[in-house]
Amino acid sequence: LLRFLGEWGVAQASPMLVKEKYKSNKFIIKVSHKAVDEVKAALILIKKIKNVPVIIRSVTTSGTLKKASSQL
């Protein structure tokens, strides 16, 4: 995210991985509603995690954590 958005963009998006909302290779990232599109674009550009090829895609976008949790 930092490489795509820069320090200012990451500060504005204030991304937070919700650890208790992770299962079966799906996760929830909490971000500012103003930066949703930028964060989704930055996540799509991630190609490897610890030298393992990955494909990250957005399954859904929600206004509440409760509704997003039901999508997992």
mmCIF file of the N, C-alpha and C atoms, coordinates in Angstrom:
data_MODEL
# 
_entry.id   MODEL 
# 
loop_
_atom_site.group_PDB 
_atom_site.id 
_atom_site.type_symbol 
_atom_site.label_atom_id 
_atom_site.label_alt_id 
_atom_site.label_comp_id 
_atom_site.label_asym_id 
_atom_site.label_entity_id 
_atom_site.label_seq_id 
_atom_site.pdbx_PDB_ins_code 
_atom_site.Cartn_x 
_atom_site.Cartn_y 
_atom_site.Cartn_z 
_atom_site.occupancy 
_atom_site.B_iso_or_equiv 
_atom_site.pdbx_formal_charge 
_atom_site.auth_seq_id 
_atom_site.auth_comp_id 
_atom_site.auth_asym_id 
_atom_site.auth_atom_id 
_atom_site.pdbx_PDB_model_num 
ATOM 1   N N  . LEU A 1 1  ? 0.812   -1.191  0.000  1.00 0.00 ? 1  LEU A N  1 
ATOM 2   C CA . LEU A 1 1  ? 0.000   0.000   0.000  1.00 0.00 ? 1  LEU A CA 1 
ATOM 3   C C  . LEU A 1 1  ? 0.855   1.253   0.000  1.00 0.00 ? 1  LEU A C  1 
ATOM 4   N N  . LEU A 1 2  ? 1.939   1.217   0.775  1.00 0.00 ? 2  LEU A N  1 
ATOM 5   C CA . LEU A 1 2  ? 2.779   2.398   0.900  1.00 0.00 ? 2  LEU A CA 1 
ATOM 6   C C  . LEU A 1 2  ? 3.394   2.795   -0.431 1.00 0.00 ? 2  LEU A C  1 
ATOM 7   N N  . ARG A 1 3  ? 3.816   1.806   -1.209 1.00 0.00 ? 3  ARG A N  1 
ATOM 8   C CA . ARG A 1 3  ? 4.452   2.118   -2.485 1.00 0.00 ? 3  ARG A CA 1 
ATOM 9   C C  . ARG A 1 3  ? 3.470   2.742   -3.478 1.00 0.00 ? 3  ARG A C  1 
ATOM 10  N N  . PHE A 1 4  ? 2.224   2.324   -3.450 1.00 0.00 ? 4  PHE A N  1 
ATOM 11  C CA . PHE A 1 4  ? 1.226   2.849   -4.374 1.00 0.00 ? 4  PHE A CA 1 
ATOM 12  C C  . PHE A 1 4  ? 0.617   4.166   -3.883 1.00 0.00 ? 4  PHE A C  1 
ATOM 13  N N  . LEU A 1 5  ? 0.238   4.207   -2.606 1.00 0.00 ? 5  LEU A N  1 
ATOM 14  C CA . LEU A 1 5  ? -0.449  5.373   -2.069 1.00 0.00 ? 5  LEU A CA 1 
ATOM 15  C C  . LEU A 1 5  ? 0.492   6.437   -1.514 1.00 0.00 ? 5  LEU A C  1 
ATOM 16  N N  . GLY A 1 6  ? 1.688   6.040   -1.118 1.00 0.00 ? 6  GLY A N  1 
ATOM 17  C CA . GLY A 1 6  ? 2.605   6.974   -0.476 1.00 0.00 ? 6  GLY A CA 1 
ATOM 18  C C  . GLY A 1 6  ? 2.234   7.154   0.990  1.00 0.00 ? 6  GLY A C  1 
ATOM 19  N N  . GLU A 1 7  ? 3.090   7.836   1.727  1.00 0.00 ? 7  GLU A N  1 
ATOM 20  C CA . GLU A 1 7  ? 2.856   8.016   3.154  1.00 0.00 ? 7  GLU A CA 1 
ATOM 21  C C  . GLU A 1 7  ? 1.579   8.806   3.426  1.00 0.00 ? 7  GLU A C  1 
ATOM 22  N N  . TRP A 1 8  ? 1.331   9.847   2.651  1.00 0.00 ? 8  TRP A N  1 
ATOM 23  C CA . TRP A 1 8  ? 0.145   10.667  2.844  1.00 0.00 ? 8  TRP A CA 1 
ATOM 24  C C  . TRP A 1 8  ? -1.122  9.864   2.567  1.00 0.00 ? 8  TRP A C  1 
ATOM 25  N N  . GLY A 1 9  ? -1.116  9.087   1.498  1.00 0.00 ? 9  GLY A N  1 
ATOM 26  C CA . GLY A 1 9  ? -2.285  8.287   1.145  1.00 0.00 ? 9  GLY A CA 1 
ATOM 27  C C  . GLY A 1 9  ? -2.595  7.217   2.180  1.00 0.00 ? 9  GLY A C  1 
ATOM 28  N N  . VAL A 1 10 ? -1.553  6.574   2.702  1.00 0.00 ? 10 VAL A N  1 
ATOM 29  C CA . VAL A 1 10 ? -1.762  5.561   3.734  1.00 0.00 ? 10 VAL A CA 1 
ATOM 30  C C  . VAL A 1 10 ? -2.295  6.210   5.010  1.00 0.00 ? 10 VAL A C  1 
ATOM 31  N N  . ALA A 1 11 ? -1.783  7.396   5.332  1.00 0.00 ? 11 ALA A N  1 
ATOM 32  C CA . ALA A 1 11 ? -2.278  8.109   6.507  1.00 0.00 ? 11 ALA A CA 1 
ATOM 33  C C  . ALA A 1 11 ? -3.752  8.472   6.330  1.00 0.00 ? 11 ALA A C  1 
ATOM 34  N N  . GLN A 1 12 ? -4.153  8.877   5.148  1.00 0.00 ? 12 GLN A N  1 
ATOM 35  C CA . GLN A 1 12 ? -5.541  9.230   4.883  1.00 0.00 ? 12 GLN A CA 1 
ATOM 36  C C  . GLN A 1 12 ? -6.451  8.005   4.900  1.00 0.00 ? 12 GLN A C  1 
ATOM 37  N N  . ALA A 1 13 ? -5.969  6.896   4.371  1.00 0.00 ? 13 ALA A N  1 
ATOM 38  C CA . ALA A 1 13 ? -6.776  5.676   4.310  1.00 0.00 ? 13 ALA A CA 1 
ATOM 39  C C  . ALA A 1 13 ? -6.874  5.004   5.675  1.00 0.00 ? 13 ALA A C  1 
ATOM 40  N N  . SER A 1 14 ? -5.850  5.155   6.498  1.00 0.00 ? 14 SER A N  1 
ATOM 41  C CA . SER A 1 14 ? -5.734  4.525   7.819  1.00 0.00 ? 14 SER A CA 1 
ATOM 42  C C  . SER A 1 14 ? -6.184  3.063   7.789  1.00 0.00 ? 14 SER A C  1 
ATOM 43  N N  . PRO A 1 15 ? -5.491  2.221   6.993  1.00 0.00 ? 15 PRO A N  1 
ATOM 44  C CA . PRO A 1 15 ? -5.883  0.812   6.885  1.00 0.00 ? 15 PRO A CA 1 
ATOM 45  C C  . PRO A 1 15 ? -5.599  0.051   8.173  1.00 0.00 ? 15 PRO A C  1 
ATOM 46  N N  . MET A 1 16 ? -6.491  -0.885  8.496  1.00 0.00 ? 16 MET A N  1 
ATOM 47  C CA . MET A 1 16 ? -6.320  -1.718  9.677  1.00 0.00 ? 16 MET A CA 1 
ATOM 48  C C  . MET A 1 16 ? -6.830  -3.120  9.353  1.00 0.00 ? 16 MET A C  1 
ATOM 49  N N  . LEU A 1 17 ? -5.960  -4.108  9.509  1.00 0.00 ? 17 LEU A N  1 
ATOM 50  C CA . LEU A 1 17 ? -6.354  -5.495  9.304  1.00 0.00 ? 17 LEU A CA 1 
ATOM 51  C C  . LEU A 1 17 ? -7.105  -5.957  10.548 1.00 0.00 ? 17 LEU A C  1 
ATOM 52  N N  . VAL A 1 18 ? -8.327  -6.403  10.378 1.00 0.00 ? 18 VAL A N  1 
ATOM 53  C CA . VAL A 1 18 ? -9.131  -6.877  11.498 1.00 0.00 ? 18 VAL A CA 1 
ATOM 54  C C  . VAL A 1 18 ? -8.788  -8.345  11.701 1.00 0.00 ? 18 VAL A C  1 
ATOM 55  N N  . LYS A 1 19 ? -7.894  -8.632  12.673 1.00 0.00 ? 19 LYS A N  1 
ATOM 56  C CA . LYS A 1 19 ? -7.331  -9.980  12.840 1.00 0.00 ? 19 LYS A CA 1 
ATOM 57  C C  . LYS A 1 19 ? -8.373  -11.039 13.177 1.00 0.00 ? 19 LYS A C  1 
ATOM 58  N N  . GLU A 1 20 ? -9.357  -10.689 13.971 1.00 0.00 ? 20 GLU A N  1 
ATOM 59  C CA . GLU A 1 20 ? -10.350 -11.698 14.352 1.00 0.00 ? 20 GLU A CA 1 
ATOM 60  C C  . GLU A 1 20 ? -11.330 -11.998 13.220 1.00 0.00 ? 20 GLU A C  1 
ATOM 61  N N  . LYS A 1 21 ? -11.205 -11.298 12.111 1.00 0.00 ? 21 LYS A N  1 
ATOM 62  C CA . LYS A 1 21 ? -12.081 -11.520 10.960 1.00 0.00 ? 21 LYS A CA 1 
ATOM 63  C C  . LYS A 1 21 ? -11.282 -12.098 9.797  1.00 0.00 ? 21 LYS A C  1 
ATOM 64  N N  . TYR A 1 22 ? -10.579 -13.205 10.046 1.00 0.00 ? 22 TYR A N  1 
ATOM 65  C CA . TYR A 1 22 ? -9.758  -13.834 9.025  1.00 0.00 ? 22 TYR A CA 1 
ATOM 66  C C  . TYR A 1 22 ? -10.054 -15.323 9.020  1.00 0.00 ? 22 TYR A C  1 
ATOM 67  N N  . LYS A 1 23 ? -10.430 -15.861 7.877  1.00 0.00 ? 23 LYS A N  1 
ATOM 68  C CA . LYS A 1 23 ? -10.569 -17.308 7.760  1.00 0.00 ? 23 LYS A CA 1 
ATOM 69  C C  . LYS A 1 23 ? -10.573 -17.702 6.287  1.00 0.00 ? 23 LYS A C  1 
ATOM 70  N N  . SER A 1 24 ? -10.106 -18.888 6.043  1.00 0.00 ? 24 SER A N  1 
ATOM 71  C CA . SER A 1 24 ? -10.040 -19.499 4.707  1.00 0.00 ? 24 SER A CA 1 
ATOM 72  C C  . SER A 1 24 ? -9.493  -18.543 3.638  1.00 0.00 ? 24 SER A C  1 
ATOM 73  N N  . ASN A 1 25 ? -8.335  -17.955 3.931  1.00 0.00 ? 25 ASN A N  1 
ATOM 74  C CA . ASN A 1 25 ? -7.644  -17.059 2.999  1.00 0.00 ? 25 ASN A CA 1 
ATOM 75  C C  . ASN A 1 25 ? -8.443  -15.816 2.624  1.00 0.00 ? 25 ASN A C  1 
ATOM 76  N N  . LYS A 1 26 ? -9.392  -15.427 3.448  1.00 0.00 ? 26 LYS A N  1 
ATOM 77  C CA . LYS A 1 26 ? -10.136 -14.183 3.261  1.00 0.00 ? 26 LYS A CA 1 
ATOM 78  C C  . LYS A 1 26 ? -9.900  -13.325 4.488  1.00 0.00 ? 26 LYS A C  1 
ATOM 79  N N  . PHE A 1 27 ? -9.883  -12.014 4.284  1.00 0.00 ? 27 PHE A N  1 
ATOM 80  C CA . PHE A 1 27 ? -9.645  -11.123 5.410  1.00 0.00 ? 27 PHE A CA 1 
ATOM 81  C C  . PHE A 1 27 ? -10.407 -9.828  5.208  1.00 0.00 ? 27 PHE A C  1 
ATOM 82  N N  . ILE A 1 28 ? -10.530 -9.094  6.289  1.00 0.00 ? 28 ILE A N  1 
ATOM 83  C CA . ILE A 1 28 ? -11.218 -7.806  6.264  1.00 0.00 ? 28 ILE A CA 1 
ATOM 84  C C  . ILE A 1 28 ? -10.211 -6.717  6.578  1.00 0.00 ? 28 ILE A C  1 
ATOM 85  N N  . ILE A 1 29 ? -10.200 -5.700  5.744  1.00 0.00 ? 29 ILE A N  1 
ATOM 86  C CA . ILE A 1 29 ? -9.374  -4.523  5.993  1.00 0.00 ? 29 ILE A CA 1 
ATOM 87  C C  . ILE A 1 29 ? -10.319 -3.349  6.219  1.00 0.00 ? 29 ILE A C  1 
ATOM 88  N N  . LYS A 1 30 ? -10.132 -2.699  7.348  1.00 0.00 ? 30 LYS A N  1 
ATOM 89  C CA . LYS A 1 30 ? -10.938 -1.522  7.667  1.00 0.00 ? 30 LYS A CA 1 
ATOM 90  C C  . LYS A 1 30 ? -10.191 -0.292  7.168  1.00 0.00 ? 30 LYS A C  1 
ATOM 91  N N  . VAL A 1 31 ? -10.846 0.520   6.330  1.00 0.00 ? 31 VAL A N  1 
ATOM 92  C CA . VAL A 1 31 ? -10.233 1.734   5.791  1.00 0.00 ? 31 VAL A CA 1 
ATOM 93  C C  . VAL A 1 31 ? -11.236 2.880   5.830  1.00 0.00 ? 31 VAL A C  1 
ATOM 94  N N  . SER A 1 32 ? -10.733 4.067   5.660  1.00 0.00 ? 32 SER A N  1 
ATOM 95  C CA . SER A 1 32 ? -11.585 5.249   5.588  1.00 0.00 ? 32 SER A CA 1 
ATOM 96  C C  . SER A 1 32 ? -12.491 5.147   4.357  1.00 0.00 ? 32 SER A C  1 
ATOM 97  N N  . HIS A 1 33 ? -13.733 5.562   4.509  1.00 0.00 ? 33 HIS A N  1 
ATOM 98  C CA . HIS A 1 33 ? -14.674 5.462   3.384  1.00 0.00 ? 33 HIS A CA 1 
ATOM 99  C C  . HIS A 1 33 ? -14.255 6.327   2.202  1.00 0.00 ? 33 HIS A C  1 
ATOM 100 N N  . LYS A 1 34 ? -13.420 7.316   2.446  1.00 0.00 ? 34 LYS A N  1 
ATOM 101 C CA . LYS A 1 34 ? -12.961 8.195   1.370  1.00 0.00 ? 34 LYS A CA 1 
ATOM 102 C C  . LYS A 1 34 ? -11.846 7.562   0.541  1.00 0.00 ? 34 LYS A C  1 
ATOM 103 N N  . ALA A 1 35 ? -11.227 6.494   1.063  1.00 0.00 ? 35 ALA A N  1 
ATOM 104 C CA . ALA A 1 35 ? -10.063 5.915   0.389  1.00 0.00 ? 35 ALA A CA 1 
ATOM 105 C C  . ALA A 1 35 ? -10.293 4.485   -0.091 1.00 0.00 ? 35 ALA A C  1 
ATOM 106 N N  . VAL A 1 36 ? -11.538 4.047   -0.159 1.00 0.00 ? 36 VAL A N  1 
ATOM 107 C CA . VAL A 1 36 ? -11.835 2.666   -0.531 1.00 0.00 ? 36 VAL A CA 1 
ATOM 108 C C  . VAL A 1 36 ? -11.292 2.325   -1.916 1.00 0.00 ? 36 VAL A C  1 
ATOM 109 N N  . ASP A 1 37 ? -11.551 3.139   -2.900 1.00 0.00 ? 37 ASP A N  1 
ATOM 110 C CA . ASP A 1 37 ? -11.115 2.844   -4.267 1.00 0.00 ? 37 ASP A CA 1 
ATOM 111 C C  . ASP A 1 37 ? -9.596  2.805   -4.381 1.00 0.00 ? 37 ASP A C  1 
ATOM 112 N N  . GLU A 1 38 ? -8.916  3.725   -3.706 1.00 0.00 ? 38 GLU A N  1 
ATOM 113 C CA . GLU A 1 38 ? -7.452  3.755   -3.765 1.00 0.00 ? 38 GLU A CA 1 
ATOM 114 C C  . GLU A 1 38 ? -6.854  2.514   -3.116 1.00 0.00 ? 38 GLU A C  1 
ATOM 115 N N  . VAL A 1 39 ? -7.405  2.082   -1.989 1.00 0.00 ? 39 VAL A N  1 
ATOM 116 C CA . VAL A 1 39 ? -6.884  0.896   -1.301 1.00 0.00 ? 39 VAL A CA 1 
ATOM 117 C C  . VAL A 1 39 ? -7.144  -0.359  -2.124 1.00 0.00 ? 39 VAL A C  1 
ATOM 118 N N  . LYS A 1 40 ? -8.310  -0.458  -2.730 1.00 0.00 ? 40 LYS A N  1 
ATOM 119 C CA . LYS A 1 40 ? -8.589  -1.609  -3.588 1.00 0.00 ? 40 LYS A CA 1 
ATOM 120 C C  . LYS A 1 40 ? -7.614  -1.666  -4.760 1.00 0.00 ? 40 LYS A C  1 
ATOM 121 N N  . ALA A 1 41 ? -7.313  -0.530  -5.350 1.00 0.00 ? 41 ALA A N  1 
ATOM 122 C CA . ALA A 1 41 ? -6.354  -0.494  -6.458 1.00 0.00 ? 41 ALA A CA 1 
ATOM 123 C C  . ALA A 1 41 ? -4.965  -0.895  -5.980 1.00 0.00 ? 41 ALA A C  1 
ATOM 124 N N  . ALA A 1 42 ? -4.564  -0.440  -4.800 1.00 0.00 ? 42 ALA A N  1 
ATOM 125 C CA . ALA A 1 42 ? -3.244  -0.783  -4.269 1.00 0.00 ? 42 ALA A CA 1 
ATOM 126 C C  . ALA A 1 42 ? -3.150  -2.273  -3.957 1.00 0.00 ? 42 ALA A C  1 
ATOM 127 N N  . LEU A 1 43 ? -4.218  -2.866  -3.434 1.00 0.00 ? 43 LEU A N  1 
ATOM 128 C CA . LEU A 1 43 ? -4.203  -4.295  -3.116 1.00 0.00 ? 43 LEU A CA 1 
ATOM 129 C C  . LEU A 1 43 ? -4.106  -5.158  -4.372 1.00 0.00 ? 43 LEU A C  1 
ATOM 130 N N  . ILE A 1 44 ? -4.738  -4.726  -5.437 1.00 0.00 ? 44 ILE A N  1 
ATOM 131 C CA . ILE A 1 44 ? -4.680  -5.480  -6.693 1.00 0.00 ? 44 ILE A CA 1 
ATOM 132 C C  . ILE A 1 44 ? -3.251  -5.559  -7.220 1.00 0.00 ? 44 ILE A C  1 
ATOM 133 N N  . LEU A 1 45 ? -2.450  -4.559  -6.928 1.00 0.00 ? 45 LEU A N  1 
ATOM 134 C CA . LEU A 1 45 ? -1.073  -4.519  -7.425 1.00 0.00 ? 45 LEU A CA 1 
ATOM 135 C C  . LEU A 1 45 ? -0.121  -5.424  -6.655 1.00 0.00 ? 45 LEU A C  1 
ATOM 136 N N  . ILE A 1 46 ? -0.550  -5.986  -5.535 1.00 0.00 ? 46 ILE A N  1 
ATOM 137 C CA . ILE A 1 46 ? 0.308   -6.908  -4.772 1.00 0.00 ? 46 ILE A CA 1 
ATOM 138 C C  . ILE A 1 46 ? 0.384   -8.218  -5.533 1.00 0.00 ? 46 ILE A C  1 
ATOM 139 N N  . LYS A 1 47 ? 1.588   -8.631  -5.875 1.00 0.00 ? 47 LYS A N  1 
ATOM 140 C CA . LYS A 1 47 ? 1.792   -9.856  -6.656 1.00 0.00 ? 47 LYS A CA 1 
ATOM 141 C C  . LYS A 1 47 ? 2.404   -10.985 -5.848 1.00 0.00 ? 47 LYS A C  1 
ATOM 142 N N  . LYS A 1 48 ? 3.184   -10.665 -4.794 1.00 0.00 ? 48 LYS A N  1 
ATOM 143 C CA . LYS A 1 48 ? 3.831   -11.688 -3.975 1.00 0.00 ? 48 LYS A CA 1 
ATOM 144 C C  . LYS A 1 48 ? 3.776   -11.286 -2.515 1.00 0.00 ? 48 LYS A C  1 
ATOM 145 N N  . ILE A 1 49 ? 3.609   -12.290 -1.658 1.00 0.00 ? 49 ILE A N  1 
ATOM 146 C CA . ILE A 1 49 ? 3.732   -12.109 -0.221 1.00 0.00 ? 49 ILE A CA 1 
ATOM 147 C C  . ILE A 1 49 ? 4.735   -13.144 0.258  1.00 0.00 ? 49 ILE A C  1 
ATOM 148 N N  . LYS A 1 50 ? 5.850   -12.675 0.801  1.00 0.00 ? 50 LYS A N  1 
ATOM 149 C CA . LYS A 1 50 ? 6.958   -13.543 1.227  1.00 0.00 ? 50 LYS A CA 1 
ATOM 150 C C  . LYS A 1 50 ? 7.393   -14.465 0.088  1.00 0.00 ? 50 LYS A C  1 
ATOM 151 N N  . ASN A 1 51 ? 7.560   -13.891 -1.098 1.00 0.00 ? 51 ASN A N  1 
ATOM 152 C CA . ASN A 1 51 ? 8.005   -14.595 -2.311 1.00 0.00 ? 51 ASN A CA 1 
ATOM 153 C C  . ASN A 1 51 ? 7.057   -15.711 -2.760 1.00 0.00 ? 51 ASN A C  1 
ATOM 154 N N  . VAL A 1 52 ? 5.822   -15.664 -2.328 1.00 0.00 ? 52 VAL A N  1 
ATOM 155 C CA . VAL A 1 52 ? 4.801   -16.613 -2.774 1.00 0.00 ? 52 VAL A CA 1 
ATOM 156 C C  . VAL A 1 52 ? 3.822   -15.839 -3.653 1.00 0.00 ? 52 VAL A C  1 
ATOM 157 N N  . PRO A 1 53 ? 3.624   -16.259 -4.896 1.00 0.00 ? 53 PRO A N  1 
ATOM 158 C CA . PRO A 1 53 ? 2.688   -15.543 -5.769 1.00 0.00 ? 53 PRO A CA 1 
ATOM 159 C C  . PRO A 1 53 ? 1.267   -15.578 -5.213 1.00 0.00 ? 53 PRO A C  1 
ATOM 160 N N  . VAL A 1 54 ? 0.604   -14.422 -5.234 1.00 0.00 ? 54 VAL A N  1 
ATOM 161 C CA . VAL A 1 54 ? -0.769  -14.321 -4.736 1.00 0.00 ? 54 VAL A CA 1 
ATOM 162 C C  . VAL A 1 54 ? -1.610  -13.503 -5.701 1.00 0.00 ? 54 VAL A C  1 
ATOM 163 N N  . ILE A 1 55 ? -2.907  -13.699 -5.629 1.00 0.00 ? 55 ILE A N  1 
ATOM 164 C CA . ILE A 1 55 ? -3.867  -12.869 -6.348 1.00 0.00 ? 55 ILE A CA 1 
ATOM 165 C C  . ILE A 1 55 ? -4.841  -12.358 -5.302 1.00 0.00 ? 55 ILE A C  1 
ATOM 166 N N  . ILE A 1 56 ? -4.876  -11.050 -5.138 1.00 0.00 ? 56 ILE A N  1 
ATOM 167 C CA . ILE A 1 56 ? -5.775  -10.441 -4.167 1.00 0.00 ? 56 ILE A CA 1 
ATOM 168 C C  . ILE A 1 56 ? -6.889  -9.743  -4.927 1.00 0.00 ? 56 ILE A C  1 
ATOM 169 N N  . ARG A 1 57 ? -8.123  -10.026 -4.519 1.00 0.00 ? 57 ARG A N  1 
ATOM 170 C CA . ARG A 1 57 ? -9.257  -9.365  -5.148 1.00 0.00 ? 57 ARG A CA 1 
ATOM 171 C C  . ARG A 1 57 ? -10.274 -9.020  -4.074 1.00 0.00 ? 57 ARG A C  1 
ATOM 172 N N  . SER A 1 58 ? -11.054 -8.018  -4.346 1.00 0.00 ? 58 SER A N  1 
ATOM 173 C CA . SER A 1 58 ? -12.084 -7.568  -3.424 1.00 0.00 ? 58 SER A CA 1 
ATOM 174 C C  . SER A 1 58 ? -13.344 -8.392  -3.649 1.00 0.00 ? 58 SER A C  1 
ATOM 175 N N  . VAL A 1 59 ? -13.842 -9.003  -2.594 1.00 0.00 ? 59 VAL A N  1 
ATOM 176 C CA . VAL A 1 59 ? -15.064 -9.796  -2.692 1.00 0.00 ? 59 VAL A CA 1 
ATOM 177 C C  . VAL A 1 59 ? -16.278 -8.893  -2.528 1.00 0.00 ? 59 VAL A C  1 
ATOM 178 N N  . THR A 1 60 ? -16.225 -8.015  -1.549 1.00 0.00 ? 60 THR A N  1 
ATOM 179 C CA . THR A 1 60 ? -17.338 -7.111  -1.300 1.00 0.00 ? 60 THR A CA 1 
ATOM 180 C C  . THR A 1 60 ? -16.850 -5.867  -0.569 1.00 0.00 ? 60 THR A C  1 
ATOM 181 N N  . THR A 1 61 ? -17.642 -4.832  -0.616 1.00 0.00 ? 61 THR A N  1 
ATOM 182 C CA . THR A 1 61 ? -17.389 -3.606  0.129  1.00 0.00 ? 61 THR A CA 1 
ATOM 183 C C  . THR A 1 61 ? -18.616 -3.336  0.972  1.00 0.00 ? 61 THR A C  1 
ATOM 184 N N  . SER A 1 62 ? -18.383 -3.023  2.239  1.00 0.00 ? 62 SER A N  1 
ATOM 185 C CA . SER A 1 62 ? -19.506 -2.846  3.148  1.00 0.00 ? 62 SER A CA 1 
ATOM 186 C C  . SER A 1 62 ? -19.295 -1.616  4.009  1.00 0.00 ? 62 SER A C  1 
ATOM 187 N N  . GLY A 1 63 ? -20.377 -1.104  4.540  1.00 0.00 ? 63 GLY A N  1 
ATOM 188 C CA . GLY A 1 63 ? -20.309 0.054   5.421  1.00 0.00 ? 63 GLY A CA 1 
ATOM 189 C C  . GLY A 1 63 ? -20.101 -0.314  6.877  1.00 0.00 ? 63 GLY A C  1 
ATOM 190 N N  . THR A 1 64 ? -20.355 -1.588  7.229  1.00 0.00 ? 64 THR A N  1 
ATOM 191 C CA . THR A 1 64 ? -20.197 -2.016  8.616  1.00 0.00 ? 64 THR A CA 1 
ATOM 192 C C  . THR A 1 64 ? -19.386 -3.303  8.693  1.00 0.00 ? 64 THR A C  1 
ATOM 193 N N  . LEU A 1 65 ? -18.686 -3.483  9.817  1.00 0.00 ? 65 LEU A N  1 
ATOM 194 C CA . LEU A 1 65 ? -17.903 -4.710  10.007 1.00 0.00 ? 65 LEU A CA 1 
ATOM 195 C C  . LEU A 1 65 ? -18.807 -5.923  10.155 1.00 0.00 ? 65 LEU A C  1 
ATOM 196 N N  . LYS A 1 66 ? -19.961 -5.739  10.754 1.00 0.00 ? 66 LYS A N  1 
ATOM 197 C CA . LYS A 1 66 ? -20.887 -6.856  10.938 1.00 0.00 ? 66 LYS A CA 1 
ATOM 198 C C  . LYS A 1 66 ? -21.352 -7.409  9.594  1.00 0.00 ? 66 LYS A C  1 
ATOM 199 N N  . LYS A 1 67 ? -21.694 -6.535  8.681  1.00 0.00 ? 67 LYS A N  1 
ATOM 200 C CA . LYS A 1 67 ? -22.146 -6.969  7.362  1.00 0.00 ? 67 LYS A CA 1 
ATOM 201 C C  . LYS A 1 67 ? -20.992 -7.594  6.566  1.00 0.00 ? 67 LYS A C  1 
ATOM 202 N N  . ALA A 1 68 ? -19.795 -7.027  6.702  1.00 0.00 ? 68 ALA A N  1 
ATOM 203 C CA . ALA A 1 68 ? -18.634 -7.589  6.016  1.00 0.00 ? 68 ALA A CA 1 
ATOM 204 C C  . ALA A 1 68 ? -18.296 -8.963  6.567  1.00 0.00 ? 68 ALA A C  1 
ATOM 205 N N  . SER A 1 69 ? -18.450 -9.162  7.864  1.00 0.00 ? 69 SER A N  1 
ATOM 206 C CA . SER A 1 69 ? -18.171 -10.457 8.483  1.00 0.00 ? 69 SER A CA 1 
ATOM 207 C C  . SER A 1 69 ? -19.097 -11.526 7.968  1.00 0.00 ? 69 SER A C  1 
ATOM 208 N N  . SER A 1 70 ? -20.308 -11.186 7.638  1.00 0.00 ? 70 SER A N  1 
ATOM 209 C CA . SER A 1 70 ? -21.249 -12.181 7.133  1.00 0.00 ? 70 SER A CA 1 
ATOM 210 C C  . SER A 1 70 ? -20.859 -12.675 5.740  1.00 0.00 ? 70 SER A C  1 
ATOM 211 N N  . GLN A 1 71 ? -20.029 -11.937 5.027  1.00 0.00 ? 71 GLN A N  1 
ATOM 212 C CA . GLN A 1 71 ? -19.583 -12.332 3.693  1.00 0.00 ? 71 GLN A CA 1 
ATOM 213 C C  . GLN A 1 71 ? -18.444 -13.345 3.735  1.00 0.00 ? 71 GLN A C  1 
ATOM 214 N N  . LEU A 1 72 ? -17.795 -13.484 4.898  1.00 0.00 ? 72 LEU A N  1 
ATOM 215 C CA . LEU A 1 72 ? -16.717 -14.475 5.029  1.00 0.00 ? 72 LEU A CA 1 
ATOM 216 C C  . LEU A 1 72 ? -17.351 -15.818 5.146  1.00 0.00 ? 72 LEU A C  1 
# 
